[in-house]
Coordinates of C-alpha atoms in Angstrom, one line a residue:
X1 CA -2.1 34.5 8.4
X2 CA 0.0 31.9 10.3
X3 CA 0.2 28.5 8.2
X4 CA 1.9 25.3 9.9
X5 CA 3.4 22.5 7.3
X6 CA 3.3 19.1 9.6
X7 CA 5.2 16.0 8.2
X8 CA 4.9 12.8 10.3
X9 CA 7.5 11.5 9.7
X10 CA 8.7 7.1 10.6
X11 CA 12.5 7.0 9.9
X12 CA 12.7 9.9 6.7
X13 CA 16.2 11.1 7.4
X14 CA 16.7 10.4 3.4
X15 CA 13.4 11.7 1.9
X16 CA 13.0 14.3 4.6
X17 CA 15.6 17.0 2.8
X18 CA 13.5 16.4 -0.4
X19 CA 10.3 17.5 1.1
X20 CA 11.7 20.4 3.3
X21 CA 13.6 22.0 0.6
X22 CA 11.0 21.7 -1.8
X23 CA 8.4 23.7 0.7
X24 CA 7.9 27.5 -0.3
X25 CA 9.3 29.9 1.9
X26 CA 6.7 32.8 0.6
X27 CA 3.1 32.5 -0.1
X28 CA 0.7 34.9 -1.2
X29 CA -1.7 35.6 2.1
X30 CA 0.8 33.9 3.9
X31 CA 2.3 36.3 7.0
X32 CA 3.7 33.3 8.9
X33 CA 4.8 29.9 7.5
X34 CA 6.3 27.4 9.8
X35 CA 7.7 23.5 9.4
X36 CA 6.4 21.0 12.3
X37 CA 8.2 18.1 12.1
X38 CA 6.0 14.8 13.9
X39 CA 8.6 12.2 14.6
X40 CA 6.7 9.1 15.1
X41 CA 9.3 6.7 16.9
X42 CA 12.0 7.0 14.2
X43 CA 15.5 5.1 14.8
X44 CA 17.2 6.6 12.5
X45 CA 18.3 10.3 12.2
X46 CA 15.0 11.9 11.1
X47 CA 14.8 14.5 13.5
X48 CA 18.7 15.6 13.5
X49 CA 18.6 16.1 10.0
X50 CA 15.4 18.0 10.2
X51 CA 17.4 20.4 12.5
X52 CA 19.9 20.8 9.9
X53 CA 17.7 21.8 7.8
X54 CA 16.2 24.4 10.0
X55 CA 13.0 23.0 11.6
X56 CA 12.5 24.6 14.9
X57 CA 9.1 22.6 15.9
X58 CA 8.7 18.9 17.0
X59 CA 6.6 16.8 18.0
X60 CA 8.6 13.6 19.5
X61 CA 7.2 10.0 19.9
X62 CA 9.2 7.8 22.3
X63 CA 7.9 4.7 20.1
X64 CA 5.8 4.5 17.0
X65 CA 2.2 5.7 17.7
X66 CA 0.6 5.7 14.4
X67 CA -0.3 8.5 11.7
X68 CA -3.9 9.2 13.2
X69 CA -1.9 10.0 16.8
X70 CA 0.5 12.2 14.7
X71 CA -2.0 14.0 13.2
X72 CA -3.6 14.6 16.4
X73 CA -0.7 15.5 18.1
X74 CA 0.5 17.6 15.3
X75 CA -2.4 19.5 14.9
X76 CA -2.7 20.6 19.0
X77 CA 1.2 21.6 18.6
X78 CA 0.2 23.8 15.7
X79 CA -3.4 25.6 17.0
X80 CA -1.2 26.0 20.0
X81 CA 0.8 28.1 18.1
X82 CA -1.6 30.3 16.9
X83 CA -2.0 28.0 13.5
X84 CA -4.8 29.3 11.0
X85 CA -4.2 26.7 8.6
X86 CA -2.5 23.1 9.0
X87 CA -1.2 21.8 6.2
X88 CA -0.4 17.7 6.5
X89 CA 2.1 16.1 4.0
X90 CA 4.0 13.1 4.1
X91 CA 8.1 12.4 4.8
X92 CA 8.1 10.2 1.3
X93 CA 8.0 13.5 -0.6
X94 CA 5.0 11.9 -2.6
X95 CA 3.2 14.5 -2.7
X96 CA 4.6 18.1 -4.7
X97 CA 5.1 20.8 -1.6
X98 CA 5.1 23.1 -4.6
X99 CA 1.6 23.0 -4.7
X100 CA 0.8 24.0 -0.9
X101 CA 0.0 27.2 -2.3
X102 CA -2.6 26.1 -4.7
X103 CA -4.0 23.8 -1.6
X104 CA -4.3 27.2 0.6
X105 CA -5.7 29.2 -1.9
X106 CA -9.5 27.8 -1.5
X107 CA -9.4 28.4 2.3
X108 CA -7.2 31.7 2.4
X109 CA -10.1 33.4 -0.3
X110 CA -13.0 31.8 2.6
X111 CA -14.2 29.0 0.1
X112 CA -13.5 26.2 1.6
X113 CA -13.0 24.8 5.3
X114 CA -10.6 21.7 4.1
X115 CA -8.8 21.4 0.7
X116 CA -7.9 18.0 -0.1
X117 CA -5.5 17.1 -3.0
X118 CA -6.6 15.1 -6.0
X119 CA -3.6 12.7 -6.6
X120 CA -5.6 11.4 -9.6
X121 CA -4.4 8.0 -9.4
X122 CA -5.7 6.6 -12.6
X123 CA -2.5 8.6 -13.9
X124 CA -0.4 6.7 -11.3
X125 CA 2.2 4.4 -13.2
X126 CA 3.0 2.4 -10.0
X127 CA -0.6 2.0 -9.3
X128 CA -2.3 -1.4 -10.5
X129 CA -4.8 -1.6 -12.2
X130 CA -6.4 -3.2 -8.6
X131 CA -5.3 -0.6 -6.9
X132 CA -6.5 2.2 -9.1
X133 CA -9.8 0.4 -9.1
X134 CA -10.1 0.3 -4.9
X135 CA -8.9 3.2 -4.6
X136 CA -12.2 4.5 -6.6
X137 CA -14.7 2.3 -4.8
X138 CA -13.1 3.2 -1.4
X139 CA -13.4 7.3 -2.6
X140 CA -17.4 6.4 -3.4
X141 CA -17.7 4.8 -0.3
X142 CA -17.2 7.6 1.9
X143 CA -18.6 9.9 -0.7
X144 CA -21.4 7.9 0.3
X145 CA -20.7 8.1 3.8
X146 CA -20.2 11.8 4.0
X147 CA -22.4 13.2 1.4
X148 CA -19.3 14.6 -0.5
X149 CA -18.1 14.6 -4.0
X150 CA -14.4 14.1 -3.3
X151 CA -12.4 12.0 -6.4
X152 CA -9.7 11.0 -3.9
X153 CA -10.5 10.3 -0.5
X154 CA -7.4 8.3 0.7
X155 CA -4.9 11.8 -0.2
X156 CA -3.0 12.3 2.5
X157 CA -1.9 16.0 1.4
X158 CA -4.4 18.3 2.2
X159 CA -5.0 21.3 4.6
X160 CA -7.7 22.5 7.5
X161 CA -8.7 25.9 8.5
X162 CA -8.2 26.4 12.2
X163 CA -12.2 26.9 12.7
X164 CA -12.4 23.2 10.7
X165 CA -9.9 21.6 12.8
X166 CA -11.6 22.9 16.1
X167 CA -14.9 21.1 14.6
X168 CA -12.8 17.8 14.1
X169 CA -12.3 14.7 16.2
X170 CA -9.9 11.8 15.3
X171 CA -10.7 8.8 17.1
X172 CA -9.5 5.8 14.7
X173 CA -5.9 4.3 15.7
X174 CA -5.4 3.7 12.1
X175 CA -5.4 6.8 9.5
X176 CA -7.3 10.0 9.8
X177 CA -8.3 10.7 6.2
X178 CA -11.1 8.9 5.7
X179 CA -12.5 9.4 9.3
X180 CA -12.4 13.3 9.0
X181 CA -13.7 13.6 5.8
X182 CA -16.9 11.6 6.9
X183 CA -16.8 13.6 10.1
X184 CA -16.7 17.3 8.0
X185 CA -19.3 16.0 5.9
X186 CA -21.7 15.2 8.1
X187 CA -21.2 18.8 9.7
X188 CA -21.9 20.6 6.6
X189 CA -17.8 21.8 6.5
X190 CA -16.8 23.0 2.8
X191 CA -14.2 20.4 1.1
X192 CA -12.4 21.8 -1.8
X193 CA -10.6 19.9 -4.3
X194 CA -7.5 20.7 -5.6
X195 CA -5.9 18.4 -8.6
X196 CA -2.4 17.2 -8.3
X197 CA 0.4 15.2 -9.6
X198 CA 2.5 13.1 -7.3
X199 CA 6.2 12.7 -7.2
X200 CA 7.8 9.8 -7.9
X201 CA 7.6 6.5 -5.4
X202 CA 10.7 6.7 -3.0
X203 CA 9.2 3.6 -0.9
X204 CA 6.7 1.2 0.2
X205 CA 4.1 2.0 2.5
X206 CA 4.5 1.6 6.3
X207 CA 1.3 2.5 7.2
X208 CA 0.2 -0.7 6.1
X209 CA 1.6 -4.6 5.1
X210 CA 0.0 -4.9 2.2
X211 CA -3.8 -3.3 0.4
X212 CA -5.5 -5.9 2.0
X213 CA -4.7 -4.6 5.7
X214 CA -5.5 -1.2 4.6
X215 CA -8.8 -2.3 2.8
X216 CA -9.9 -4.0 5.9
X217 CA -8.8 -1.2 8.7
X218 CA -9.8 1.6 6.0
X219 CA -13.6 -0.3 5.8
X220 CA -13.5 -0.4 9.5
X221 CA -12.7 3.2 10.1
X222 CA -15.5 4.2 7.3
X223 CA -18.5 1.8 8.9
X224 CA -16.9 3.6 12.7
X225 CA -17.3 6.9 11.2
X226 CA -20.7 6.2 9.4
X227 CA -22.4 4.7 12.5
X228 CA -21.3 7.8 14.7
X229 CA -23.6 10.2 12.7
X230 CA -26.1 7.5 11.0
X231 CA -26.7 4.1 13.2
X232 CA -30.7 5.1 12.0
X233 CA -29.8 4.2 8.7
X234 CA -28.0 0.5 9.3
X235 CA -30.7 -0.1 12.3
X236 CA -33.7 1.0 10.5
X237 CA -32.8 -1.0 7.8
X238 CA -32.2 -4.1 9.8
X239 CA -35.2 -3.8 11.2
X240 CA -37.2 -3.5 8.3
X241 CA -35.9 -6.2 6.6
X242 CA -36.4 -8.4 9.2
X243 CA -40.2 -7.2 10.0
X244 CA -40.8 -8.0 6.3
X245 CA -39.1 -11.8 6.7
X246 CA -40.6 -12.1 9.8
X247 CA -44.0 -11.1 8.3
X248 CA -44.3 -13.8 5.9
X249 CA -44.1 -17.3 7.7
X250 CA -46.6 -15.3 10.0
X251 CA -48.6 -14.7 7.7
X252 CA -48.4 -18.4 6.0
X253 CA -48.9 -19.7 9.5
X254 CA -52.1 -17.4 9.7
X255 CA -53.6 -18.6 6.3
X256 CA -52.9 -22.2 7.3
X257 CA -54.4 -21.5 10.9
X258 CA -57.8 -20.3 9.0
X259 CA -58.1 -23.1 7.4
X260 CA -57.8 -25.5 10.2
X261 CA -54.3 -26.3 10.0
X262 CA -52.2 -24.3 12.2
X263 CA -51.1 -26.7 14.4
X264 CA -49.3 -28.2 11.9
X265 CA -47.1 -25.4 10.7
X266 CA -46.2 -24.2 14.0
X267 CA -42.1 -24.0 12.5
X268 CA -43.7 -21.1 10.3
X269 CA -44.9 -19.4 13.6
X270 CA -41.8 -20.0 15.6
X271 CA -39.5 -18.6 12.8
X272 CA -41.9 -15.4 12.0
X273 CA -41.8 -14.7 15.7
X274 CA -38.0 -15.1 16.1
X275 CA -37.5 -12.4 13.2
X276 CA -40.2 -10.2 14.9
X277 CA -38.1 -10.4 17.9
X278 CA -35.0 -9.7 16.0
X279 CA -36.5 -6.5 14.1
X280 CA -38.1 -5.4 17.6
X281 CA -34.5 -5.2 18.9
X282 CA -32.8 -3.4 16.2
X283 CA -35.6 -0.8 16.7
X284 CA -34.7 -0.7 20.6
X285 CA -31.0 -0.5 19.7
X286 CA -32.1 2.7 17.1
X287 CA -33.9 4.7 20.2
X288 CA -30.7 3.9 22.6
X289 CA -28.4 4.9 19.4
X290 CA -30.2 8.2 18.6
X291 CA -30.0 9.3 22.1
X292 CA -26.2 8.6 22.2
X293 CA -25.9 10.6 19.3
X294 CA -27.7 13.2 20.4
X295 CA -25.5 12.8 23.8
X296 CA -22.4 13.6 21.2
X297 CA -23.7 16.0 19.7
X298 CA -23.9 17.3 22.7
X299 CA -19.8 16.4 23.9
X300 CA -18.7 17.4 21.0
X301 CA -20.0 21.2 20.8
X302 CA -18.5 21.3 25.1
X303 CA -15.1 20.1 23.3
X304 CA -15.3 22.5 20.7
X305 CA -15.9 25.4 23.1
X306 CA -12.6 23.8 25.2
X307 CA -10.8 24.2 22.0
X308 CA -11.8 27.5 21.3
X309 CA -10.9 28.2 24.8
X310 CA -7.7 26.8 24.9
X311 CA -6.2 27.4 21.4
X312 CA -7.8 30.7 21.4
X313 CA -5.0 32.4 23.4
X314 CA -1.7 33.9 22.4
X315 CA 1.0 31.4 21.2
X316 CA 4.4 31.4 22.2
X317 CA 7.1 31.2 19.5
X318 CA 9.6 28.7 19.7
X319 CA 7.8 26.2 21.9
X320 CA 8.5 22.9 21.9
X321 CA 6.6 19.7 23.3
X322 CA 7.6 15.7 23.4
X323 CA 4.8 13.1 23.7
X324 CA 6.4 10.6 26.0
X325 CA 5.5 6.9 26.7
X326 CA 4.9 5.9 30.3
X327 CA 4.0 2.7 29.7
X328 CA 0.6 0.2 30.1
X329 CA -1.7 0.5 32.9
X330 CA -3.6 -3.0 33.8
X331 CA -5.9 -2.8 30.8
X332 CA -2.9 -2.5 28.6
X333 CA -4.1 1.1 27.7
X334 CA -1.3 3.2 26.6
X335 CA -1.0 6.3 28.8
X336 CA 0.7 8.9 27.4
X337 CA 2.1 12.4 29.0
X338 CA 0.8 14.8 25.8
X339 CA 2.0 17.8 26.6
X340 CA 5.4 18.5 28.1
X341 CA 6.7 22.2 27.5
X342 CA 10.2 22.7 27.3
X343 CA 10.7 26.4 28.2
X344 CA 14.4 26.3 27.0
X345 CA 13.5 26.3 23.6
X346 CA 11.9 29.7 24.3

């Protein structure tokens, strides 16, 4: 059993020795444990000190690319290494490394495809009471979303089974958590809880400004997520409800027209018939959805297979890769060179 620890890590040279040393070096089940450090841009000294400390995988970022593209990025590094299980933790040393074992248990004994930890954060000092109470309706929301039962959707700390990560496809810029928790959901992969205590707050966030930024680009990644494997349920809806508005001026208009008075209440007519149109639509937009769903469906099992395929092979210890910025085609897309192999690490 080969288990990879990856920290992303934006200028942590202070934090950093905190969460290393604190990482078991033995776990039960556990033949293979390394430390993949993910520098995301840092300016500082992160990934010297990680040396120090005895990290011997990276993952460099020219500039800052995000935590969803260090999670990515981390994760190919790590399945092409031969990874079983990817554990993802943060730089901060919020979250206790003591507990990885705990977090590996449920998917070393085959009960679980992710394990995700509980942070229970209506124990949180530093949490307001705001904050506490968000954090709750956002957890419900994608509970919602994915048909889980999770008590702390936003945790950060959590770990993936090789065969779950293969199933798994970020595609938000922002954060992956909620994203692949909706994703495993909806593909019937088993999500294990595991409770947890935090450490105490070193610093302020930099994923995000402030928890209205990361209440709006956290909603937007959730309603992304949902609509990838449910646009029936918003469509359908949509369309109902505007049949049924639609559906009553016309029918007014009718009753009036029986009576000998239609031409009068023509405005009922026109606004029946514009909400007819509108619910028509939506319907049109559900077949068109489905079928690119069904096209996914479709992509995403050919990727899979790709993964299989490409992960599946031996690894070869000691490799390194950097993730290097070449700069902005004319759509301003950023292009990226992912994978560059540096055989003198070998």
């Amino acid at each position: 059993m080969r288990v990879f620890v990856q920290i992303p890590c934006l200028n942590e040279e202070e934090t950093l020795p905190l969460v290393i040393n604190s990482i078991p070096k033995e776990i039960p089940g556990v033949d293979e444990l390394h430390i993949l450090v993910i520098d995301d841009g840092s300016t500082d000294r992160t990934v010297e000190v990680a040396r120090s400390l005895g990290v011997e995988h990276f993952v460099i970022h020219a500039r800052n690319m995000g935590l969803a593209r260090s999670f990515s990025d981390g994760v190919d590094y790590a399945l092409s290494h031969g990874a079983d299980i990817v554990v993802n933790t943060d730089g901060d040393n919020q979250y206790p490394q003591d507990r990885i074992p705990d977090l590996l248990a449920p998917i070393i004994a085959g009960e679980a495809d992710i394990a995700i930890a509980d942070r229970q954060t209506a124990t949180i000092k530093h949490f307001s009471p705001f904050k506490k109470a968000m954090q709750r309706f956002g957890s419900g929301v994608v509970n919602k979303a994915a048909g889980t039962k999770l008590p702390d959707a936003a945790s950060g700390f959590r770990a993936y089974s090789r065969n779950a990560l293969f199933r798994l496809n970020v595609v938000t810029q922002f954060s992956y958590c909620m994203e692949t928790i909706i994703q495993a959901g909806n593909k019937r992969l088993r999500i294990a809880s595991v409770p947890v205590e935090t450490n105490a707050k070193t610093r302020e966030s930099r994923l995000f400004k402030n928890i209205w930024q990361h209440m709006f680009k956290s909603g937007t990644a959730i309603v992304r997520s949902f609509l990838m494997f449910k646009p029936h349920v918003v469509l359908m809806t949509i369309g109902i409800i505007m049949a049924i508005i639609g559906l009553i001026p016309m029918v007014r208009w009718f009753v009036f027209f029986l009576l000998g008075d239609g031409a009068g209440n023509m405005q009922s007519l026109l606004l029946g018939v514009m909400f007819m149109l509108g619910s028509f639509l939506s319907f049109v937009l559900l077949v068109i959805a489905d079928l690119q769903r069904t096209n996914r469906v479709l992509l995403e099992d050919t990727l899979e297979r790709v993964k299989r395929i490409e992960f599946g092979g031996p690894h070869v210890a000691g490799t390194q890769y950097t993730v290097l910025d070449l700069g902005h085609d004319t759509d301003g897309v950023e292009e990226v060179q992912r994978l560059r192999f540096d055989e003198s690490s070998q």
